[in-house]
Short mmCIF file of C-alpha atoms (C1' of nucleotides) in Angstrom, two decimals:
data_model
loop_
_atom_site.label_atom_id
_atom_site.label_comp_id
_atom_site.label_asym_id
_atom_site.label_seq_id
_atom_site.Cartn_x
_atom_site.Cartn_y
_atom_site.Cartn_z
CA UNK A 1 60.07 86.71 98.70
CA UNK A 2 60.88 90.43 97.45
CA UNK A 3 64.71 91.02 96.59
CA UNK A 4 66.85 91.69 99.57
CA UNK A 5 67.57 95.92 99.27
CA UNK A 6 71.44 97.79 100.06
CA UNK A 7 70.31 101.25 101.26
CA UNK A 8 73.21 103.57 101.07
CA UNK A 9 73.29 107.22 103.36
CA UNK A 10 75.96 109.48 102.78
CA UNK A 11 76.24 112.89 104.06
CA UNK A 12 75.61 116.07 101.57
CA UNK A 13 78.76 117.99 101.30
CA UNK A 14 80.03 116.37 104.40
CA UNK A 15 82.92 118.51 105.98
CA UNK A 16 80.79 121.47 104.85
CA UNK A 17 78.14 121.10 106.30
CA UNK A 18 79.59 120.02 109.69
CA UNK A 19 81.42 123.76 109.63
CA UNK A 20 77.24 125.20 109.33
CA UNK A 21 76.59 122.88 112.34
CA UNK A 22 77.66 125.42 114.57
CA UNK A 23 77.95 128.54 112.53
CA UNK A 24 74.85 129.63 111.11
CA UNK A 25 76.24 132.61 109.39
CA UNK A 26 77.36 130.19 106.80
CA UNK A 27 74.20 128.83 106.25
CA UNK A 28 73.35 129.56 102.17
CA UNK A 29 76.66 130.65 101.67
CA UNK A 30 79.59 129.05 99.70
CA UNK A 31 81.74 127.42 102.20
CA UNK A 32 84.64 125.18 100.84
CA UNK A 33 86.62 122.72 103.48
CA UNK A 34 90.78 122.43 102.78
CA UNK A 35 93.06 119.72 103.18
CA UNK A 36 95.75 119.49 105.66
CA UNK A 37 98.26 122.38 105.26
CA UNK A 38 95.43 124.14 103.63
CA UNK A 39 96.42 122.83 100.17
CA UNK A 40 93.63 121.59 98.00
CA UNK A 41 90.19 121.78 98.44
CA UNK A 42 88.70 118.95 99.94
CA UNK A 43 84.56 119.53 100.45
CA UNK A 44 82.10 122.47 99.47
CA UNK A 45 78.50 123.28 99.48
CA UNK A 46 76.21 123.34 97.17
CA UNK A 47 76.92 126.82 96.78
CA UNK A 48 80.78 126.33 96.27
CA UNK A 49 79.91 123.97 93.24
CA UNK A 50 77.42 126.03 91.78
CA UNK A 51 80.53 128.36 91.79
CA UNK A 52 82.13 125.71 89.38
CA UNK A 53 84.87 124.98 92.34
CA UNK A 54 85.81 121.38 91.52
CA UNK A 55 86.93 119.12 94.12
CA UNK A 56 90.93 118.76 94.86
CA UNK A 57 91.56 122.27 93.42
CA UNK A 58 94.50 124.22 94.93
CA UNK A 59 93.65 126.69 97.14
CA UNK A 60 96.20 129.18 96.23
CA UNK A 61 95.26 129.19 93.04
CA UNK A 62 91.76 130.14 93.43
CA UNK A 63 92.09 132.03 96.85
CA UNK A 64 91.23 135.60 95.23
CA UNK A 65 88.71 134.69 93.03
CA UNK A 66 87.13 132.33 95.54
CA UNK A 67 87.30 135.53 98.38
CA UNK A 68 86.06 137.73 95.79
CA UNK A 69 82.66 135.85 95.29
CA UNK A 70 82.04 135.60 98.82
CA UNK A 71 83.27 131.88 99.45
CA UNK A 72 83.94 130.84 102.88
CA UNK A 73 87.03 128.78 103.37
CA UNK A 74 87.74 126.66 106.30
CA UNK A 75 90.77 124.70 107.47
CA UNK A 76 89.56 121.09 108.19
CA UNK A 77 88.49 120.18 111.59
CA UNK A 78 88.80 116.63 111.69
CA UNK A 79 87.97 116.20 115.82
CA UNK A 80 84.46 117.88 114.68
CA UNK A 81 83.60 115.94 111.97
CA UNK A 82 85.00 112.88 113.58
CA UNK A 83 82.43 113.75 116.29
CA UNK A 84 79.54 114.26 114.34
CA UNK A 85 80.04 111.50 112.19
CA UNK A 86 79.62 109.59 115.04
CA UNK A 87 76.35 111.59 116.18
CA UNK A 88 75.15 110.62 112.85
CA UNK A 89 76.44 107.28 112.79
CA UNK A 90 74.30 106.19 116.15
CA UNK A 91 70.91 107.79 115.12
CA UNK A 92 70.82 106.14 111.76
CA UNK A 93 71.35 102.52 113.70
CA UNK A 94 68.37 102.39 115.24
CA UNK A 95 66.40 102.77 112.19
CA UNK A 96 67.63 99.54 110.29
CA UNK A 97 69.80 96.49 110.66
CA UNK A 98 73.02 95.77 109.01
CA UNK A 99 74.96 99.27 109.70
CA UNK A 100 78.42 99.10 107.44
CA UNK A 101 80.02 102.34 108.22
CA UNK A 102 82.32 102.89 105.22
CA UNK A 103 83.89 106.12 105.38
CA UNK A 104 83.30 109.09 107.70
CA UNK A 105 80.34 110.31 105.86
CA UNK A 106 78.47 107.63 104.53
CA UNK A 107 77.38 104.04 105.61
CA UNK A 108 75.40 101.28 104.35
CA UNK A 109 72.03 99.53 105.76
CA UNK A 110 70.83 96.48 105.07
CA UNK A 111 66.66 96.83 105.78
CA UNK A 112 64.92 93.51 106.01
CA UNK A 113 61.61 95.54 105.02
CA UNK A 114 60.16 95.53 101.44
CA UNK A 115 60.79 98.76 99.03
CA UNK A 116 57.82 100.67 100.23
CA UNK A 117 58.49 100.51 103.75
CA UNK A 118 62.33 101.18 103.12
CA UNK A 119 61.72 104.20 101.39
CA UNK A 120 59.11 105.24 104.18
CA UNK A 121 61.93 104.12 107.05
CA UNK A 122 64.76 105.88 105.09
CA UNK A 123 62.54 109.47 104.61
CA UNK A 124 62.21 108.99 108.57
CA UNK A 125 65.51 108.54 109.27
CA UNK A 126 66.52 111.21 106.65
CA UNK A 127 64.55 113.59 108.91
CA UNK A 128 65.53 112.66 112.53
CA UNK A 129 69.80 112.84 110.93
CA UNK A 130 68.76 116.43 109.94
CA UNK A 131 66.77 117.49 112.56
CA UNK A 132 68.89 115.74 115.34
CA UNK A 133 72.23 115.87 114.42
CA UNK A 134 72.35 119.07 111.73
CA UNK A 135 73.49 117.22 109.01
CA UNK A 136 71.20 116.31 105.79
CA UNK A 137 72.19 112.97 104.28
CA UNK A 138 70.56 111.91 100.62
CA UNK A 139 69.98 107.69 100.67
CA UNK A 140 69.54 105.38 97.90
CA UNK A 141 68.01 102.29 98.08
CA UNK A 142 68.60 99.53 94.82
CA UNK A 143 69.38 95.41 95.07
CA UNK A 144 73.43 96.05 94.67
CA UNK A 145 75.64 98.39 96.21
CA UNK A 146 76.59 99.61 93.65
CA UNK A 147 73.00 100.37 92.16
CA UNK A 148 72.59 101.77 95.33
CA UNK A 149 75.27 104.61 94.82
CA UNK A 150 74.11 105.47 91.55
CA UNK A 151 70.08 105.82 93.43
CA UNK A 152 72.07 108.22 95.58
CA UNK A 153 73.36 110.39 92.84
CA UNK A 154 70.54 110.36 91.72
CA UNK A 155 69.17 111.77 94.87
CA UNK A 156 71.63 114.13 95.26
CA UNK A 157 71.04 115.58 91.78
CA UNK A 158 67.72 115.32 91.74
CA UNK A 159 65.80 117.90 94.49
CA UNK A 160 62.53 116.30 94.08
CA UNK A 161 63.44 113.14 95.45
CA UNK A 162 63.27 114.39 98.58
CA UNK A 163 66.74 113.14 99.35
CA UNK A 164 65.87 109.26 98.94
CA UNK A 165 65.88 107.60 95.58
CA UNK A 166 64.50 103.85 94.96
CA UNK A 167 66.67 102.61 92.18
CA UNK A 168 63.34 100.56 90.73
CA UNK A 169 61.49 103.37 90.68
CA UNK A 170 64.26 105.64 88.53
CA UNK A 171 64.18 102.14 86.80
CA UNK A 172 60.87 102.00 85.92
CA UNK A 173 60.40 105.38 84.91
CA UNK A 174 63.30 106.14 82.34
CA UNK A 175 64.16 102.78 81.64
CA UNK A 176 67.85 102.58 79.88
CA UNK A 177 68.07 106.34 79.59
CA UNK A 178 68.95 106.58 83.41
CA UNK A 179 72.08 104.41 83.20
CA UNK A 180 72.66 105.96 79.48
CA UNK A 181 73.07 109.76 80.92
CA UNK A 182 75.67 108.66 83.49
CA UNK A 183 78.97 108.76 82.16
CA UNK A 184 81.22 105.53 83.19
CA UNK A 185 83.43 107.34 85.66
CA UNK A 186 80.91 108.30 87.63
CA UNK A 187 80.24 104.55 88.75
CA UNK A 188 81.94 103.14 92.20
CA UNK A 189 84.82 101.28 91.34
CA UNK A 190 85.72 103.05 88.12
CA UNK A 191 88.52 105.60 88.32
CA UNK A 192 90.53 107.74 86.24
CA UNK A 193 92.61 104.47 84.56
CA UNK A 194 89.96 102.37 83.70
CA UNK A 195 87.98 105.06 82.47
CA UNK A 196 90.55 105.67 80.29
CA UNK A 197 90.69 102.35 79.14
CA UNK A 198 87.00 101.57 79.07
CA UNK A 199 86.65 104.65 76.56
CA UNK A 200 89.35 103.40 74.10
CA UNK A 201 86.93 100.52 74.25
CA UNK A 202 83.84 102.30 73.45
CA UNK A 203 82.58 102.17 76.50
CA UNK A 204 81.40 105.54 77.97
CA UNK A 205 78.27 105.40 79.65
CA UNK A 206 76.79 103.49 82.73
CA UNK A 207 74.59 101.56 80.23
CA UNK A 208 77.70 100.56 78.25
CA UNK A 209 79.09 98.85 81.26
CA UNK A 210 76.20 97.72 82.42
CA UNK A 211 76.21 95.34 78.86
CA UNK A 212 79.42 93.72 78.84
CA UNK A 213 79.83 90.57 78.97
CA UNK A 214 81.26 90.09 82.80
CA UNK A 215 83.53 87.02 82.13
CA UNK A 216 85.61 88.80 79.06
CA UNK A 217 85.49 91.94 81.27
CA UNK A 218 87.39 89.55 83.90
CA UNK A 219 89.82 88.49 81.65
CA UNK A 220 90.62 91.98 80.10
CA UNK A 221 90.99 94.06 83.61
CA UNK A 222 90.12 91.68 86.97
CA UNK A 223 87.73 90.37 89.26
CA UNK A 224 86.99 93.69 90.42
CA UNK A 225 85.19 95.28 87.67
CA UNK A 226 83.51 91.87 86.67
CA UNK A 227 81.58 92.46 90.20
CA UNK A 228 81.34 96.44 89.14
CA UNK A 229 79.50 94.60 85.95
CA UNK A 230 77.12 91.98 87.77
CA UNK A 231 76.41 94.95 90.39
CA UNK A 232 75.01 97.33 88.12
CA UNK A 233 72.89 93.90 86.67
CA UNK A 234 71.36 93.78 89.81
CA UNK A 235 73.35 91.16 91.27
CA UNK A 236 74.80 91.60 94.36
CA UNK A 237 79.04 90.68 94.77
CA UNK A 238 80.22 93.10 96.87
CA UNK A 239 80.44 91.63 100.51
CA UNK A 240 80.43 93.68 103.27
CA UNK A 241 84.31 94.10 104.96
CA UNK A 242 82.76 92.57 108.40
CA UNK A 243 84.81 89.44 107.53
CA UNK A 244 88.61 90.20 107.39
CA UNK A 245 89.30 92.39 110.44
CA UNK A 246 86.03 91.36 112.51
CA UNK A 247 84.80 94.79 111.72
CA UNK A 248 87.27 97.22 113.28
CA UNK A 249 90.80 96.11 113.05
CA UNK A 250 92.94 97.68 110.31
CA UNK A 251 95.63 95.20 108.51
CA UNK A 252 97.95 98.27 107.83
CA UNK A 253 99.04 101.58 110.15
CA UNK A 254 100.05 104.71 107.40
CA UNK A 255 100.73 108.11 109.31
CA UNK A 256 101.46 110.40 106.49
CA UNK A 257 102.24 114.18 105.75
CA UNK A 258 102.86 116.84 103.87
CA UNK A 259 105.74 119.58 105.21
CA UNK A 260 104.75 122.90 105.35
CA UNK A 261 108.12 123.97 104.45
CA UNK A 262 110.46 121.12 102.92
CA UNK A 263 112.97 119.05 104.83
CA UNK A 264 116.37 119.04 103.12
CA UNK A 265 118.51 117.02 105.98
CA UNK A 266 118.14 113.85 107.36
CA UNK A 267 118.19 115.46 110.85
CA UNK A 268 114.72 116.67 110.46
CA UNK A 269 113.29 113.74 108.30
CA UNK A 270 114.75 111.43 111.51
CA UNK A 271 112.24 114.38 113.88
CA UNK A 272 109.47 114.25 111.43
CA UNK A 273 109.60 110.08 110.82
CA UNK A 274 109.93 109.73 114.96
CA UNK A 275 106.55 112.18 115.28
CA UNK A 276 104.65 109.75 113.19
CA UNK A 277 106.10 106.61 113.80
CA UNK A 278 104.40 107.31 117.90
CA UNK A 279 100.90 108.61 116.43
CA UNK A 280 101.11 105.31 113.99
CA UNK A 281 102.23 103.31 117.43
CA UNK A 282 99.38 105.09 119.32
CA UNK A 283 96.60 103.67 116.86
CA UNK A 284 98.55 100.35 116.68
CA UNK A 285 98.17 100.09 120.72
CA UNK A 286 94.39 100.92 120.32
CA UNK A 287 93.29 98.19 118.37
CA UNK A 288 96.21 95.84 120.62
CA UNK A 289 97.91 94.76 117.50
CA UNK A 290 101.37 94.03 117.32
CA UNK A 291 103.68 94.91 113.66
CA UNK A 292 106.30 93.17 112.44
CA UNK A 293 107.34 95.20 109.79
CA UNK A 294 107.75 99.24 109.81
CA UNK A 295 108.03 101.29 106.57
CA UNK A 296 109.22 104.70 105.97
CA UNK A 297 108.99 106.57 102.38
CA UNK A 298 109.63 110.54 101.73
CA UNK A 299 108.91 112.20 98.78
CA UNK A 300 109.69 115.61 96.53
CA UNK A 301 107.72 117.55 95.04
CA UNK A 302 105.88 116.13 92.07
CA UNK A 303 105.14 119.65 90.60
CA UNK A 304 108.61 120.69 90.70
CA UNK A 305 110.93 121.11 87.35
CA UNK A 306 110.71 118.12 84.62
CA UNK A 307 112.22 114.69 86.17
CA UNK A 308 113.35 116.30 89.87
CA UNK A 309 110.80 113.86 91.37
CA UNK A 310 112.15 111.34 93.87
CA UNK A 311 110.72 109.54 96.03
CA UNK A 312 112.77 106.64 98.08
CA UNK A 313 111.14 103.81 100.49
CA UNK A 314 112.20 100.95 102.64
CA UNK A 315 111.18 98.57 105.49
CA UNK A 316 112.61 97.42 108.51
CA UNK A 317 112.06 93.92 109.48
CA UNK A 318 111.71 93.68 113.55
CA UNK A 319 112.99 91.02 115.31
CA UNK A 320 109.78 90.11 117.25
CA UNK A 321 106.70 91.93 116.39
CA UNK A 322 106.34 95.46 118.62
CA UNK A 323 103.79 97.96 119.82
CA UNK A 324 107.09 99.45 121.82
CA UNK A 325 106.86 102.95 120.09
CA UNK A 326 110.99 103.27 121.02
CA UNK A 327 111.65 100.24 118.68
CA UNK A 328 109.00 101.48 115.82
CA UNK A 329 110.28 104.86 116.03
CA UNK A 330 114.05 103.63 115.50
CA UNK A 331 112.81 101.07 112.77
CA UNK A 332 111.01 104.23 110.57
CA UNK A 333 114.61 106.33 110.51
CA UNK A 334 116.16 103.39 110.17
CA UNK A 335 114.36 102.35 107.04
CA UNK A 336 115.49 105.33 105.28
CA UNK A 337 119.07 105.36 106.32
CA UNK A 338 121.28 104.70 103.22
CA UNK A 339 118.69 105.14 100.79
CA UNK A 340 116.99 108.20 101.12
CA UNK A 341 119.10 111.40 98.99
CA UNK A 342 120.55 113.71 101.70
CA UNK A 343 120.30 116.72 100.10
CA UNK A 344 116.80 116.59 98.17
CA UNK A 345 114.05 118.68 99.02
CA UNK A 346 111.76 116.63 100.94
CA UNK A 347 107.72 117.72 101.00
CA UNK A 348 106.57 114.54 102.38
CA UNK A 349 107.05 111.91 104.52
CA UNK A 350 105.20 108.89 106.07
CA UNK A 351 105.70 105.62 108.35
CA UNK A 352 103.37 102.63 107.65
CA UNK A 353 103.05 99.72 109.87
CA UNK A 354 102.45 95.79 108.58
CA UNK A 355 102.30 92.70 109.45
CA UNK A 356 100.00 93.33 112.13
CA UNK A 357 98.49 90.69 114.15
CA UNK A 358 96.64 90.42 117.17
CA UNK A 359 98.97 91.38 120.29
CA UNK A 360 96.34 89.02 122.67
CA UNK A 361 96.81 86.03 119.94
CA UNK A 362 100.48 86.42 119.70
CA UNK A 363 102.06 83.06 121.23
CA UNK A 364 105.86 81.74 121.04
CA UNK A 365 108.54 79.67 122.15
CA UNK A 366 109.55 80.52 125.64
CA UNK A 367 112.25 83.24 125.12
CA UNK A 368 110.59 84.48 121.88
CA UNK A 369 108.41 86.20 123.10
CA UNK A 370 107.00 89.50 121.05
CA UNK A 371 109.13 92.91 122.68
CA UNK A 372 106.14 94.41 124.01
CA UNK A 373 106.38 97.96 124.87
CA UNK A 374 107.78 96.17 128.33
CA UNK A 375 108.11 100.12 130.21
CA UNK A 376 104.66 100.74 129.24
CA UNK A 377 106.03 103.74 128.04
CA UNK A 378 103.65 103.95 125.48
CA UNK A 379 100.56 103.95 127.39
CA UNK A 380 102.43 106.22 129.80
CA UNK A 381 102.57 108.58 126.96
CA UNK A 382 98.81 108.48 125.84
CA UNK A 383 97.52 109.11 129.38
CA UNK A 384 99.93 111.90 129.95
CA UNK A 385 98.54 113.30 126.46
CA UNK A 386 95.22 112.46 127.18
CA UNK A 387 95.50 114.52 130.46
CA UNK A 388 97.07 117.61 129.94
CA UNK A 389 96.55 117.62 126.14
CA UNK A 390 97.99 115.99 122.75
CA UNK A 391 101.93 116.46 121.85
CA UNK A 392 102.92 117.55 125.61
CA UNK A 393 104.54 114.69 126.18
CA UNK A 394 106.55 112.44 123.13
CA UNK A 395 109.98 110.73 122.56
CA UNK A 396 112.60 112.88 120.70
CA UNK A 397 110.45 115.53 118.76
CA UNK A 398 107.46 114.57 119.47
CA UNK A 399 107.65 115.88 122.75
CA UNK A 400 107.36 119.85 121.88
CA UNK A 401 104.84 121.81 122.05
CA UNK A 402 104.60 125.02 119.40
CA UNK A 403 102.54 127.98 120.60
CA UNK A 404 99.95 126.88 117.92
CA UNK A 405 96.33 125.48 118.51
CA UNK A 406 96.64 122.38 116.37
CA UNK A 407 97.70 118.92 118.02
CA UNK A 408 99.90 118.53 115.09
CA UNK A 409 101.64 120.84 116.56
CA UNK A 410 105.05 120.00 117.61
CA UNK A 411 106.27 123.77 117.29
CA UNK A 412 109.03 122.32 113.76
CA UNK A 413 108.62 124.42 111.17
CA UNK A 414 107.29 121.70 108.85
CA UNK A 415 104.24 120.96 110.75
CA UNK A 416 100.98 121.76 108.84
CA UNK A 417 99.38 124.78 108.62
CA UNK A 418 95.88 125.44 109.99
CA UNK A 419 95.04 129.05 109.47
CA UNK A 420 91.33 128.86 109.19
CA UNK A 421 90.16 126.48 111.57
CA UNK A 422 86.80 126.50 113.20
CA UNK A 423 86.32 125.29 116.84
CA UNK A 424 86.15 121.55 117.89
CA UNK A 425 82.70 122.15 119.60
CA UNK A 426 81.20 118.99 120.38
CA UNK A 427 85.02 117.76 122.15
CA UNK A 428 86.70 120.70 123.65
CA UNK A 429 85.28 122.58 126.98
CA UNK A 430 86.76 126.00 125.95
CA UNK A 431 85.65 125.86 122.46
CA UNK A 432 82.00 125.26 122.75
CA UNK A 433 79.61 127.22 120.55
CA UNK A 434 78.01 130.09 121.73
CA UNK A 435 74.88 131.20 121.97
CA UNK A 436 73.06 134.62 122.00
CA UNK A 437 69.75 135.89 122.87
CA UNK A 438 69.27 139.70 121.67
"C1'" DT B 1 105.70 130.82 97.64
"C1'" DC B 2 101.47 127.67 97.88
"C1'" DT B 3 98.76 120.85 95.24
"C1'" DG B 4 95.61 115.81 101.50
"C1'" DG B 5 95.60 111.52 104.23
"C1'" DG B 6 94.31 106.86 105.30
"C1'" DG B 7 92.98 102.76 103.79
"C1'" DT B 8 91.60 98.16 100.90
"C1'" DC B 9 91.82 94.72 97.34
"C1'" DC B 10 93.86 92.40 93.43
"C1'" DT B 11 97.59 90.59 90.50
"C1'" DA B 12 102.04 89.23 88.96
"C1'" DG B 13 106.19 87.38 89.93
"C1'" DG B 14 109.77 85.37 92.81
"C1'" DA B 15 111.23 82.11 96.46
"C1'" DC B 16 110.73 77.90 98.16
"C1'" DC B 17 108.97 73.17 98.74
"C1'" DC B 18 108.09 68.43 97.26
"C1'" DT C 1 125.11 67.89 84.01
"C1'" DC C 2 120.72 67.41 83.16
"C1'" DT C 3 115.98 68.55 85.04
"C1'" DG C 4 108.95 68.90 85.48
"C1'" DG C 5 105.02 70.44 87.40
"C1'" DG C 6 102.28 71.99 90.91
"C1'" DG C 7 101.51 74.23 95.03
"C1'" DT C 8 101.93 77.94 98.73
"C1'" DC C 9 103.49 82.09 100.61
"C1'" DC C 10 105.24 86.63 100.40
"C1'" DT C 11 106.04 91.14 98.41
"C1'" DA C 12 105.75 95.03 95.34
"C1'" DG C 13 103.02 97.71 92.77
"C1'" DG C 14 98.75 99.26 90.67
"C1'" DA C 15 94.17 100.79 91.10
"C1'" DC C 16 90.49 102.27 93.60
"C1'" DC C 17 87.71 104.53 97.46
"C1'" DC C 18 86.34 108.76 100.30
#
DNA sequence: TCTGGGGTCCTAGGACCC
DNA sequence: TCTGGGGTCCTAGGACCC
């Protein structure tokens, strides 16, 4: 019996390569994606990294360079890509078992085929993802998940591959000098801390890892990069997350933002907290949890002056656990009341939800019972938004429409900024992609 | 002028119980 | 007034991911 395989497909510049989907023009060219408010920059082509744009950049400070050299910017379009992920998603499950969907652009398979035949499957459903859904996606196949991220680096990096890399095969070929040409922080599970930390230790490279001795490593940092260690041996310790939350069910709500102009009274941090608290409710309601606790935090600027950060948090308890989005909304302002600094310059703000638990499971003492959203006033509120579009209809704030495009749009003047946004093709009736024959 | 958003897992430490 | 050891549960905070 051959080693069970991990094969890992994740999307080539992602959010970039959803915006050529349905604009050819931008084929070849650099195209980089931005982050809400159009801050930072959040996805680009190949182009856009041959350019030496790194990932998380500012825009602002790059904007004239970047427009100089021809780069294409784009606000992102997260209904698209949501979409398309989805498209992507679907044809890649009928090809193998297993499907792990881990983040928007990337999931994991688990083939029950032997290496040759994987690879063969994987180029096959490498082609039909490109061919039937626009989007090429680069797949590595090793024993480990994490060996299996590293085969698609290598992938990536490598052209010749043909976008799928077996990790036995890179193996096999350069022996320790693959592992010993990938620096440590390049490895899943290894950010900027620990790769501080591992390099005070001597420990730079993949292959440096890769020889520690797991149960000191344990003792020295945690569990966690113990596995990272035994991974990148070959031996699989990274379960899938099927377990926890059967699959779909999150164990924490955060709705979070930046302003697009600061907040500097608690008037408008009360509007802004109330406007996520109901799209955090609204998500809460779709998996039919209930919460029991609701947090609220807000935030300064961190690049301001020398020690002007603040930041201030707290958490409402609720007297029964709630999906009533009048009660969550109450508990976020309320949360902040007292502790928050009245007169600070506020540039973010966000409302997370815990203690969530099942709203069908949820079973009491007569008289106890959880305080459902008993008017149905939230689901009143999602149909009426489903019907004659998002943000018509809200409590307090939430309720009014700006002239903008964006759903975000509540019409405030520190909701985000989309000024480059493509259109939501695959969802939207009246912003389909058109088509010419000359 | 202008720097994202949503999530998970792990650990340490405190409260509480017997 | 003194006072042990072991267990569980909860929370806050750190670190990581994309």
């Amino acid at each position: 019996m051959t080693q069970p395989l991990m094969v890992l497909a994740d999307a080539n510049s992602f959010f970039a390569s959803c915006e050529r989907v349905f604009d050819p023009s931008l084929a070849r060219k650099p195209v980089v994606v931005l982050s809400n408010n159009d801050g930072c920059v959040v996805a680009r082509s190949a182009e856009a990294k041959r350019l030496g744009i790194k990932e998380g950049t500012p825009w602002f400070s790059i904007r004239e360079e970047a427009q100089r050299t021809g780069v294409v910017a784009r606000s992102s379009n997260y209904e698209l890509y949501a979409s398309l992920s989805a498209r992507m998603m679907s044809v890649m499950s009928r090809f193998m078992p297993g499907q792990e969907i881990y983040s928007i652009d990337e999931c994991f398979l688990s083939p029950s085929t032997d290496a040759r035949q994987t690879v063969r499957v994987s180029t096959a459903m490498r082609k039909a993802v490109l061919e039937g859904v626009g989007i090429p996606v680069s797949i590595g196949i090793a024993p480990t998940k994490t060996l299996a991220k590293v085969a698609n680096h290598w992938a990536k990096r490598h052209p010749a591959s043909g976008g799928v890399s077996l990790w036995t095969d890179i193996e096999q070929q350069y022996g320790d000098a693959a592992l010993a040409e990938i620096p440590v922080s390049d490895i899943w599970g290894v950010g900027r801390r620990l790769t501080k930390k591992l390099q005070a230790m001597g420990i730079v490279t993949a292959l440096d890892l890769q020889r520690q001795d797991p149960v000191s490593i344990r003792h020295r940092f945690s569990i966690t990069v113990e596995r990272t260690v035994l991974e990148l041996n070959g031996i699989p310790c990274i379960a899938g997350d099927a377990s926890a939350n059967d699959g779909k069910r999150k164990s924490e709500i955060l709705c979070s933002r930046m302003f697009s102009t600061p907040i500097t009274d608690m008037a408008h941090m009360d509007q802004a907290l109330s406007v996520y608290a109901q799209k955090a409710c609204r998500r809460l309601r779709r998996q039919s949890s209930l919460c029991s606790h609701v947090s609220a935090f807000c935030a300064t600027s961190p690049f301001g002056p020398e020690n002007s950060y603040q930041s201030f948090h707290g958490t409402t308890t609720l007297h029964d656990p709630s999906d009533d989005p009048l009660i969550i909304a109450k508990a976020a302002c309320q949360a902040l009341h007292g502790r928050a600094d009245p007169h600070a310059r506020y540039i973010r703000a966000g409302v997370l939800l815990l203690g969530l638990q099942d709203a069908n499971d949820f079973t009491t003492l007569h008289g106890f019972e959880a305080k459902r959203d008993t008017h149905n006033l939230g689901a009143i509120i999602d149909q009426a938004n489903q019907k004659f579009g998002s943000s018509r209809v809200g409590i307090g704030y939430g309720g009014i429409r700006g002239k903008g495009r964006g759903d975000e749009d509540t019409g405030a003047t520190w909701t985000m900024r989309r000024e480059m946004l493509s259109g939501r093709c695959t969802t939207r009736w009246d912003e389909m992609a058109v088509a010419h024959a000359d």
